[in-house]
Amino acid sequence: MKNFPLIVLFAFFTNAGFAQNTLDLAGLSSGTPATAAYSLRKLSSTYAGGAVQVRRSSDNATQDIGFASGGGLDIASLNAFVGGNNGYVSIWYDQSGNGYNATSTQSPLIVNAGTLNTSNGLPSILINGNLISYSPISPFNSFTDHTLNCVAAATTGAIVAISTATGVSAGNKNSCLGAGFSGTGAAWFGGFNQNGTYAAGSTTSALSVRSKTYGLSTINGFFNGSNIFTTTVTYNLTIPNILIGAQNFNPNQTLSGSVSEIIVFTTALTAPQRLPLENNQGTYYSVTVNSTSNDPAITGFANITKFTGDLPFTLTAPTSNSKGSFSYASSNTSVATINNNIVTIIGAGTANITATQAADPNYNGGTTTALLSVGQKGLNRNGQIETISSNYLNKYGAISISGFTNAEVTKNGQIITSF
């Protein structure tokens, strides 16, 4: 593997006093908060800081570079500051509101001898063999679900990774989203010494939108909106760091390419959460993204017959190609109530039992319905428990016959019925 100079960026911070910003300009709602967000465009309408701090090669002077009126990087200010020199990103500011800024005295290149580094005509940061780190990310702990998302034009190495500690490269200690693994020619969604397969699809130098979700011990890898990788892994991410440009501090799998945007979440984004972000990125960066998500195929939720007096019973979950969890509701609580997946019979009648499946990284949410029919039990004319509703003792002490439930005993001891 080619050796690159190691440039380490450290940021020591606390997130006390910070307020969460909604990344509304990136297509997200307040219900999908980011843990860290780095971009050369403005991601949140409430974010008031800069995009990057740039160091000028001629005299090591630094200047914050913000955003132009349209939300893109303020290229005019950048060019005026750097001139014909090199410009290095000394701080990449976190727009999430959590204060996780990446800093360094030696930095990846954004201007090379007066020429802006670009991907698809937009500013990007050239990270060739440079490791950017910010440590530690407090919301993460052992086995935490997460999503790594980026827009990058790169062919080899880790774009963004969650790495447990300095020098650690043991199995399942590093969760990576990569451009390509060890020259195999395939995109990379694993981690060093993973107990699952590393790679899938084909690597490309073209600017692309990549995401990796981890939840329910399952990795899903997405390339321009399409799922190209799935495997089962249990991560051991204890007090980890977030790295850009390598998978750990050794460094291992250093990146060759440019990065425009990185967003990190401490949840496994569902398809309805992930796709608006990726579609927004595709539109902004002129990348074609698969913009549709699929509804789950939910089957095997059969109708149910019960009788008054039956004990509570447990619903059997439907069969589905989605891994989203199920919740249940009764349309008629005078017939049956539901607590989690336990049904309690209340009275005779019918109720629709609706099973609702939550969205997962690959599928939208979905529903299916089964009919619960509850019959009446009573004593028949022979003193036996009867489950046929037309042949039980009614409230008047009479035997209900032929479906006439208003039968009653007259003063002469005769049974009469009303129509």
CSV table of C-alpha atoms in Angstrom, one decimal:
chain,number,residue,atom,x,y,z
A,1,MET,CA,0.0,0.0,0.0
A,2,LYS,CA,1.2,3.5,-0.8
A,3,ASN,CA,2.5,5.4,2.2
A,4,PHE,CA,1.1,8.8,2.8
A,5,PRO,CA,2.2,11.5,5.3
A,6,LEU,CA,0.1,11.4,8.5
A,7,ILE,CA,-1.7,14.5,9.4
A,8,VAL,CA,-3.7,14.2,12.6
A,9,LEU,CA,-6.5,16.7,13.5
A,10,PHE,CA,-7.6,16.7,17.1
A,11,ALA,CA,-10.5,18.6,18.6
A,12,PHE,CA,-11.0,18.7,22.3
A,13,PHE,CA,-14.4,19.9,23.1
A,14,THR,CA,-17.5,19.7,25.3
A,15,ASN,CA,-21.0,19.9,24.0
A,16,ALA,CA,-22.3,21.7,27.0
A,17,GLY,CA,-24.2,24.8,26.1
A,18,PHE,CA,-24.8,23.8,22.5
A,19,ALA,CA,-28.2,23.7,20.9
A,20,GLN,CA,-29.2,21.1,18.3
A,21,ASN,CA,-29.7,22.4,14.8
A,22,THR,CA,-32.2,20.8,12.4
A,23,LEU,CA,-30.5,20.1,9.1
A,24,ASP,CA,-33.5,21.4,7.2
A,25,LEU,CA,-31.4,22.5,4.2
A,26,ALA,CA,-30.3,18.9,3.8
A,27,GLY,CA,-33.8,17.6,3.7
A,28,LEU,CA,-34.1,16.5,7.3
A,29,SER,CA,-36.7,17.3,10.0
A,30,SER,CA,-36.2,17.9,13.7
A,31,GLY,CA,-37.1,14.2,14.2
A,32,THR,CA,-33.8,13.2,12.6
A,33,PRO,CA,-31.1,15.0,14.6
A,34,ALA,CA,-27.5,14.6,13.5
A,35,THR,CA,-24.7,14.0,16.0
A,36,ALA,CA,-22.1,15.7,13.8
A,37,ALA,CA,-22.4,17.4,10.4
A,38,TYR,CA,-19.6,18.7,8.2
A,39,SER,CA,-20.1,20.3,4.8
A,40,LEU,CA,-18.9,22.9,2.4
A,41,ARG,CA,-22.6,24.1,2.1
A,42,LYS,CA,-24.9,25.3,4.7
A,43,LEU,CA,-27.0,22.4,6.1
A,44,SER,CA,-29.2,24.2,8.7
A,45,SER,CA,-31.1,27.5,8.5
A,46,THR,CA,-30.4,28.1,12.2
A,47,TYR,CA,-26.6,27.5,12.0
A,48,ALA,CA,-24.8,30.8,12.3
A,49,GLY,CA,-21.2,29.7,12.1
A,50,GLY,CA,-18.6,29.2,9.4
A,51,ALA,CA,-18.0,26.3,7.1
A,52,VAL,CA,-14.3,25.9,7.6
A,53,GLN,CA,-11.2,27.7,8.9
A,54,VAL,CA,-8.5,27.9,6.2
A,55,ARG,CA,-4.8,28.3,6.7
A,56,ARG,CA,-2.8,30.1,4.0
A,57,SER,CA,0.5,28.5,3.0
A,58,SER,CA,2.4,31.7,2.5
A,59,ASP,CA,2.3,33.0,6.1
A,60,ASN,CA,0.2,30.4,8.0
A,61,ALA,CA,-2.5,33.1,8.6
A,62,THR,CA,-6.0,31.7,9.2
A,63,GLN,CA,-9.5,32.9,8.3
A,64,ASP,CA,-13.0,31.6,8.7
A,65,ILE,CA,-14.8,31.0,5.5
A,66,GLY,CA,-18.6,31.1,5.7
A,67,PHE,CA,-21.4,30.7,3.1
A,68,ALA,CA,-22.5,32.8,0.2
A,69,SER,CA,-26.1,34.0,0.0
A,70,GLY,CA,-27.3,30.9,-1.8
A,71,GLY,CA,-25.9,28.6,0.9
A,72,GLY,CA,-22.8,27.4,-0.9
A,73,LEU,CA,-19.2,28.1,0.3
A,74,ASP,CA,-18.1,31.7,0.1
A,75,ILE,CA,-15.6,31.1,-2.7
A,76,ALA,CA,-15.0,34.8,-3.3
A,77,SER,CA,-13.8,35.3,0.3
A,78,LEU,CA,-11.7,32.1,0.1
A,79,ASN,CA,-10.0,33.1,-3.1
A,80,ALA,CA,-9.4,36.6,-1.8
A,81,PHE,CA,-7.7,35.2,1.3
A,82,VAL,CA,-5.6,32.4,-0.2
A,83,GLY,CA,-4.7,34.2,-3.5
A,84,GLY,CA,-2.2,32.1,-5.5
A,85,ASN,CA,-1.1,30.1,-2.5
A,86,ASN,CA,-2.3,26.8,-1.0
A,87,GLY,CA,-5.2,26.8,1.3
A,88,TYR,CA,-5.6,24.1,4.0
A,89,VAL,CA,-8.6,23.3,6.1
A,90,SER,CA,-7.5,23.8,9.7
A,91,ILE,CA,-11.0,23.5,11.2
A,92,TRP,CA,-14.0,21.8,9.7
A,93,TYR,CA,-16.9,23.2,11.7
A,94,ASP,CA,-19.7,21.0,13.0
A,95,GLN,CA,-23.1,22.4,11.9
A,96,SER,CA,-25.2,20.0,14.0
A,97,GLY,CA,-25.0,22.4,17.0
A,98,ASN,CA,-23.2,19.8,19.1
A,99,GLY,CA,-19.8,21.5,18.8
A,100,TYR,CA,-17.8,18.6,17.4
A,101,ASN,CA,-15.3,20.7,15.4
A,102,ALA,CA,-12.3,19.0,13.7
A,103,THR,CA,-9.1,20.9,14.1
A,104,SER,CA,-5.5,20.6,13.0
A,105,THR,CA,-2.3,22.6,12.4
A,106,GLN,CA,-1.6,20.7,9.2
A,107,SER,CA,-4.7,20.2,7.1
A,108,PRO,CA,-6.2,18.7,3.9
A,109,LEU,CA,-6.1,20.8,0.8
A,110,ILE,CA,-9.0,23.0,-0.4
A,111,VAL,CA,-7.0,25.4,-2.7
A,112,ASN,CA,-3.9,24.2,-4.6
A,113,ALA,CA,-1.7,27.1,-5.9
A,114,GLY,CA,-4.7,29.4,-6.3
A,115,THR,CA,-7.0,26.7,-7.8
A,116,LEU,CA,-10.1,25.6,-5.9
A,117,ASN,CA,-10.3,21.8,-5.4
A,118,THR,CA,-13.7,20.7,-6.7
A,119,SER,CA,-15.9,17.7,-7.4
A,120,ASN,CA,-18.8,18.1,-9.9
A,121,GLY,CA,-17.9,21.8,-10.0
A,122,LEU,CA,-18.4,22.3,-6.3
A,123,PRO,CA,-15.8,22.8,-3.5
A,124,SER,CA,-14.4,19.7,-1.9
A,125,ILE,CA,-11.5,18.8,0.4
A,126,LEU,CA,-8.7,16.7,-0.9
A,127,ILE,CA,-7.8,14.1,1.7
A,128,ASN,CA,-5.0,12.0,0.4
A,129,GLY,CA,-3.5,10.0,3.2
A,130,ASN,CA,-4.5,12.5,5.9
A,131,LEU,CA,-6.2,11.4,9.0
A,132,ILE,CA,-8.7,13.8,10.6
A,133,SER,CA,-9.9,13.0,14.1
A,134,TYR,CA,-12.1,14.5,16.8
A,135,SER,CA,-12.2,12.6,20.0
A,136,PRO,CA,-14.3,11.3,21.8
A,137,ILE,CA,-17.9,11.5,20.6
A,138,SER,CA,-19.8,11.2,23.8
A,139,PRO,CA,-23.2,10.1,22.5
A,140,PHE,CA,-21.6,6.8,21.3
A,141,ASN,CA,-21.1,3.9,23.6
A,142,SER,CA,-20.8,0.1,23.3
A,143,PHE,CA,-23.0,-1.3,20.5
A,144,THR,CA,-24.7,2.0,19.7
A,145,ASP,CA,-26.8,2.1,16.6
A,146,HIS,CA,-25.5,4.6,14.0
A,147,THR,CA,-25.5,5.9,10.5
A,148,LEU,CA,-22.5,7.2,8.5
A,149,ASN,CA,-23.3,9.4,5.5
A,150,CYS,CA,-21.0,11.2,3.1
A,151,VAL,CA,-20.7,12.7,-0.3
A,152,ALA,CA,-17.2,11.9,-1.7
A,153,ALA,CA,-15.2,11.3,-4.9
A,154,ALA,CA,-12.7,8.7,-3.7
A,155,THR,CA,-11.4,5.3,-4.8
A,156,THR,CA,-9.5,3.8,-1.9
A,157,GLY,CA,-9.6,3.8,1.9
A,158,ALA,CA,-12.0,4.8,4.7
A,159,ILE,CA,-14.0,8.0,4.1
A,160,VAL,CA,-15.4,8.2,7.7
A,161,ALA,CA,-15.1,5.7,10.6
A,162,ILE,CA,-16.0,5.3,14.2
A,163,SER,CA,-12.8,3.9,15.9
A,164,THR,CA,-12.7,2.8,19.5
A,165,ALA,CA,-9.3,4.0,20.6
A,166,THR,CA,-5.8,5.0,19.5
A,167,GLY,CA,-4.0,2.0,18.0
A,168,VAL,CA,-6.9,-0.3,18.1
A,169,SER,CA,-7.5,-2.4,15.1
A,170,ALA,CA,-9.0,-5.6,16.6
A,171,GLY,CA,-12.2,-7.1,15.3
A,172,ASN,CA,-15.4,-5.0,15.4
A,173,LYS,CA,-13.8,-2.0,17.1
A,174,ASN,CA,-14.0,0.1,14.0
A,175,SER,CA,-17.1,0.9,11.9
A,176,CYS,CA,-16.2,2.2,8.5
A,177,LEU,CA,-17.8,3.7,5.4
A,178,GLY,CA,-15.2,3.4,2.7
A,179,ALA,CA,-14.4,4.2,-0.9
A,180,GLY,CA,-12.6,0.9,-1.5
A,181,PHE,CA,-10.9,-1.7,0.6
A,182,SER,CA,-7.2,-2.5,-0.1
A,183,GLY,CA,-7.5,-2.1,-3.8
A,184,THR,CA,-10.2,-4.8,-4.2
A,185,GLY,CA,-12.2,-2.5,-6.5
A,186,ALA,CA,-15.3,-2.7,-4.3
A,187,ALA,CA,-17.0,-0.2,-2.0
A,188,TRP,CA,-16.5,-0.8,1.7
A,189,PHE,CA,-19.0,-0.9,4.5
A,190,GLY,CA,-17.2,-3.0,7.1
A,191,GLY,CA,-14.4,-2.5,9.6
A,192,PHE,CA,-11.0,-4.0,10.3
A,193,ASN,CA,-11.1,-7.7,11.2
A,194,GLN,CA,-14.9,-7.6,10.9
A,195,ASN,CA,-16.8,-10.8,11.3
A,196,GLY,CA,-18.8,-10.0,8.2
A,197,THR,CA,-17.9,-9.4,4.6
A,198,TYR,CA,-16.2,-6.1,3.8
A,199,ALA,CA,-17.2,-5.0,0.4
A,200,ALA,CA,-19.8,-4.9,-2.3
A,201,GLY,CA,-20.5,-3.3,-5.6
A,202,SER,CA,-17.8,-1.4,-7.5
A,203,THR,CA,-15.7,1.5,-6.4
A,204,THR,CA,-15.7,4.6,-8.5
A,205,SER,CA,-13.9,7.9,-8.6
A,206,ALA,CA,-17.1,9.7,-9.5
A,207,LEU,CA,-18.7,11.9,-6.8
A,208,SER,CA,-21.3,9.7,-5.1
A,209,VAL,CA,-23.6,9.6,-2.1
A,210,ARG,CA,-22.9,6.8,0.4
A,211,SER,CA,-24.5,5.7,3.6
A,212,LYS,CA,-24.1,3.0,6.1
A,213,THR,CA,-26.6,2.1,8.8
A,214,TYR,CA,-26.1,-0.1,11.8
A,215,GLY,CA,-29.1,-1.3,13.8
A,216,LEU,CA,-30.4,-4.6,15.2
A,217,SER,CA,-26.8,-6.0,14.7
A,218,THR,CA,-27.2,-5.5,10.9
A,219,ILE,CA,-25.1,-3.4,8.5
A,220,ASN,CA,-26.8,-2.0,5.4
A,221,GLY,CA,-24.7,-0.2,2.8
A,222,PHE,CA,-26.2,2.2,0.3
A,223,PHE,CA,-24.6,3.6,-2.8
A,224,ASN,CA,-26.5,6.5,-4.5
A,225,GLY,CA,-29.6,5.4,-2.7
A,226,SER,CA,-29.5,1.7,-3.6
A,227,ASN,CA,-28.8,-1.0,-1.0
A,228,ILE,CA,-25.8,-3.0,-2.2
A,229,PHE,CA,-24.7,-4.6,1.0
A,230,THR,CA,-26.1,-6.3,4.1
A,231,THR,CA,-24.5,-8.4,6.8
A,232,THR,CA,-24.8,-9.2,10.5
A,233,VAL,CA,-22.2,-7.9,12.9
A,234,THR,CA,-22.1,-6.9,16.6
A,235,TYR,CA,-19.9,-3.9,17.1
A,236,ASN,CA,-18.0,-3.1,20.3
A,237,LEU,CA,-17.8,0.7,20.0
A,238,THR,CA,-16.8,1.8,23.5
A,239,ILE,CA,-16.1,5.6,23.8
A,240,PRO,CA,-15.2,5.9,20.2
A,241,ASN,CA,-13.7,8.6,18.0
A,242,ILE,CA,-14.9,9.7,14.6
A,243,LEU,CA,-12.2,9.7,12.0
A,244,ILE,CA,-12.1,11.1,8.4
A,245,GLY,CA,-9.7,9.7,6.0
A,246,ALA,CA,-8.6,6.5,7.8
A,247,GLN,CA,-10.2,3.7,9.8
A,248,ASN,CA,-8.1,4.0,12.9
A,249,PHE,CA,-5.2,5.9,14.4
A,250,ASN,CA,-2.5,3.5,13.1
A,251,PRO,CA,-3.5,4.7,10.4
A,252,ASN,CA,-5.0,1.9,8.4
A,253,GLN,CA,-6.9,2.2,5.0
A,254,THR,CA,-6.0,5.8,4.4
A,255,LEU,CA,-8.3,7.6,2.0
A,256,SER,CA,-7.4,8.6,-1.6
A,257,GLY,CA,-9.9,11.2,-2.8
A,258,SER,CA,-12.0,14.2,-2.0
A,259,VAL,CA,-14.8,14.7,0.5
A,260,SER,CA,-17.6,17.3,0.3
A,261,GLU,CA,-19.9,16.4,3.1
A,262,ILE,CA,-20.1,14.0,6.1
A,263,ILE,CA,-23.0,13.6,8.5
A,264,VAL,CA,-23.1,11.2,11.5
A,265,PHE,CA,-26.1,10.0,13.4
A,266,THR,CA,-26.4,7.9,16.6
A,267,THR,CA,-29.4,6.1,15.2
A,268,ALA,CA,-29.9,3.7,12.3
A,269,LEU,CA,-31.8,5.9,9.8
A,270,THR,CA,-34.9,4.3,8.4
A,271,ALA,CA,-35.7,4.5,4.6
A,272,PRO,CA,-38.1,7.4,5.1
A,273,GLN,CA,-35.4,9.3,7.1
A,274,ARG,CA,-32.4,8.4,4.9
A,275,LEU,CA,-33.8,8.9,1.4
A,276,PRO,CA,-34.8,12.6,1.8
A,277,LEU,CA,-31.2,13.3,2.9
A,278,GLU,CA,-29.7,11.4,0.0
A,279,ASN,CA,-32.1,12.8,-2.5
A,280,ASN,CA,-31.2,16.3,-1.3
A,281,GLN,CA,-27.5,15.5,-1.6
A,282,GLY,CA,-28.0,14.1,-5.0
A,283,THR,CA,-29.8,17.2,-6.2
A,284,TYR,CA,-27.3,19.6,-4.8
A,285,TYR,CA,-24.2,17.8,-5.9
A,286,SER,CA,-25.6,16.6,-9.3
A,287,VAL,CA,-25.5,12.9,-8.4
A,288,THR,CA,-28.2,10.5,-9.7
A,289,VAL,CA,-29.8,8.9,-6.6
A,290,ASN,CA,-32.4,6.1,-6.4
A,291,SER,CA,-35.1,8.2,-4.9
A,292,THR,CA,-37.7,5.5,-4.1
A,293,SER,CA,-38.2,3.3,-1.1
A,294,ASN,CA,-40.3,0.1,-1.0
A,295,ASP,CA,-43.2,-0.9,1.1
A,296,PRO,CA,-42.7,-4.1,3.1
A,297,ALA,CA,-44.4,-7.4,2.0
A,298,ILE,CA,-46.4,-8.3,5.1
A,299,THR,CA,-48.2,-11.6,5.2
A,300,GLY,CA,-49.4,-14.3,7.5
A,301,PHE,CA,-51.7,-12.3,9.8
A,302,ALA,CA,-54.8,-14.5,9.8
A,303,ASN,CA,-58.3,-13.9,11.2
A,304,ILE,CA,-58.9,-15.0,14.8
A,305,THR,CA,-62.0,-16.6,16.4
A,306,LYS,CA,-62.4,-16.5,20.2
A,307,PHE,CA,-65.2,-16.6,22.8
A,308,THR,CA,-66.1,-14.6,25.9
A,309,GLY,CA,-64.4,-16.1,28.9
A,310,ASP,CA,-61.3,-17.1,26.9
A,311,LEU,CA,-58.0,-16.3,28.5
A,312,PRO,CA,-55.7,-13.5,27.2
A,313,PHE,CA,-53.6,-14.6,24.3
A,314,THR,CA,-50.4,-13.5,22.5
A,315,LEU,CA,-50.5,-12.3,18.9
A,316,THR,CA,-48.1,-14.0,16.5
A,317,ALA,CA,-46.2,-11.4,14.5
A,318,PRO,CA,-46.9,-11.3,10.7
A,319,THR,CA,-44.2,-12.4,8.3
A,320,SER,CA,-42.3,-9.5,6.6
A,321,ASN,CA,-39.2,-8.8,4.5
A,322,SER,CA,-38.6,-5.8,6.7
A,323,LYS,CA,-36.9,-5.9,10.1
A,324,GLY,CA,-39.1,-3.1,11.5
A,325,SER,CA,-40.8,-3.8,14.8
A,326,PHE,CA,-44.6,-4.5,15.1
A,327,SER,CA,-47.2,-2.7,17.2
A,328,TYR,CA,-50.9,-3.6,17.5
A,329,ALA,CA,-54.2,-1.8,18.0
A,330,SER,CA,-57.8,-2.9,18.4
A,331,SER,CA,-60.6,-1.0,16.6
A,332,ASN,CA,-63.2,-2.0,19.2
A,333,THR,CA,-62.1,-2.0,22.8
A,334,SER,CA,-65.5,-3.2,24.0
A,335,VAL,CA,-64.5,-6.5,22.3
A,336,ALA,CA,-60.8,-6.6,22.9
A,337,THR,CA,-57.9,-4.6,24.3
A,338,ILE,CA,-54.2,-5.0,23.4
A,339,ASN,CA,-51.2,-4.4,25.7
A,340,ASN,CA,-48.0,-4.8,23.6
A,341,ASN,CA,-48.9,-8.0,21.8
A,342,ILE,CA,-51.3,-9.5,24.5
A,343,VAL,CA,-55.0,-9.5,23.6
A,344,THR,CA,-57.6,-9.5,26.4
A,345,ILE,CA,-61.2,-10.4,25.4
A,346,ILE,CA,-63.8,-7.9,26.8
A,347,GLY,CA,-67.0,-8.9,25.2
A,348,ALA,CA,-68.8,-10.5,22.2
A,349,GLY,CA,-68.5,-8.9,18.8
A,350,THR,CA,-65.9,-8.1,16.2
A,351,ALA,CA,-62.8,-5.9,16.1
A,352,ASN,CA,-60.1,-5.2,13.5
A,353,ILE,CA,-56.6,-6.0,14.8
A,354,THR,CA,-54.1,-3.8,13.0
A,355,ALA,CA,-50.5,-4.7,13.0
A,356,THR,CA,-48.3,-1.7,12.2
A,357,GLN,CA,-44.6,-2.3,11.2
A,358,ALA,CA,-42.1,0.5,11.7
A,359,ALA,CA,-39.9,1.6,8.9
A,360,ASP,CA,-36.3,0.1,8.8
A,361,PRO,CA,-33.3,1.2,6.7
A,362,ASN,CA,-34.6,-0.5,3.6
A,363,TYR,CA,-38.4,-0.3,3.8
A,364,ASN,CA,-41.2,2.2,4.6
A,365,GLY,CA,-43.6,1.4,7.4
A,366,GLY,CA,-46.6,-0.8,6.7
A,367,THR,CA,-49.8,-2.2,8.1
A,368,THR,CA,-52.0,-5.3,7.9
A,369,THR,CA,-55.3,-6.2,9.5
A,370,ALA,CA,-56.9,-9.3,10.9
A,371,LEU,CA,-60.5,-9.7,11.9
A,372,LEU,CA,-61.1,-10.9,15.5
A,373,SER,CA,-64.5,-12.5,16.0
A,374,VAL,CA,-65.6,-13.1,19.6
A,375,GLY,CA,-68.6,-15.3,20.2
A,376,GLN,CA,-70.9,-15.5,23.3
A,377,LYS,CA,-70.8,-18.4,25.7
A,378,GLY,CA,-73.8,-19.4,27.9
A,379,LEU,CA,-75.7,-22.4,29.3
A,380,ASN,CA,-77.8,-24.3,26.9
A,381,ARG,CA,-81.1,-26.1,27.7
A,382,ASN,CA,-79.1,-29.1,28.8
A,383,GLY,CA,-77.0,-27.1,31.3
A,384,GLN,CA,-73.9,-27.3,29.1
A,385,ILE,CA,-71.6,-24.4,28.2
A,386,GLU,CA,-72.7,-23.4,24.7
A,387,THR,CA,-70.7,-21.3,22.2
A,388,ILE,CA,-73.5,-20.9,19.6
A,389,SER,CA,-74.9,-17.5,20.3
A,390,SER,CA,-78.5,-18.5,19.2
A,391,ASN,CA,-78.9,-21.2,21.9
A,392,TYR,CA,-78.0,-19.7,25.3
A,393,LEU,CA,-79.9,-18.5,28.3
A,394,ASN,CA,-80.6,-14.9,27.9
A,395,LYS,CA,-81.0,-12.2,30.5
A,396,TYR,CA,-84.6,-13.2,31.1
A,397,GLY,CA,-83.8,-16.8,31.9
A,398,ALA,CA,-85.2,-18.0,28.6
A,399,ILE,CA,-83.5,-20.1,26.0
A,400,SER,CA,-82.7,-18.0,22.9
A,401,ILE,CA,-83.8,-19.9,19.8
A,402,SER,CA,-83.5,-19.4,16.1
A,403,GLY,CA,-81.4,-16.3,16.7
A,404,PHE,CA,-84.2,-14.4,18.6
A,405,THR,CA,-82.1,-13.0,21.5
A,406,ASN,CA,-85.1,-11.1,23.0
A,407,ALA,CA,-86.9,-14.3,24.0
A,408,GLU,CA,-88.5,-14.3,27.5
A,409,VAL,CA,-90.6,-16.4,29.8
A,410,THR,CA,-94.2,-15.3,30.2
A,411,LYS,CA,-96.2,-15.5,33.4
A,412,ASN,CA,-97.6,-18.8,32.1
A,413,GLY,CA,-94.1,-20.2,31.7
A,414,GLN,CA,-94.2,-20.1,28.0
A,415,ILE,CA,-91.3,-18.9,25.8
A,416,ILE,CA,-92.1,-16.0,23.5
A,417,THR,CA,-90.0,-14.2,21.1
A,418,SER,CA,-90.0,-10.7,19.8
A,419,PHE,CA,-89.2,-9.8,16.2
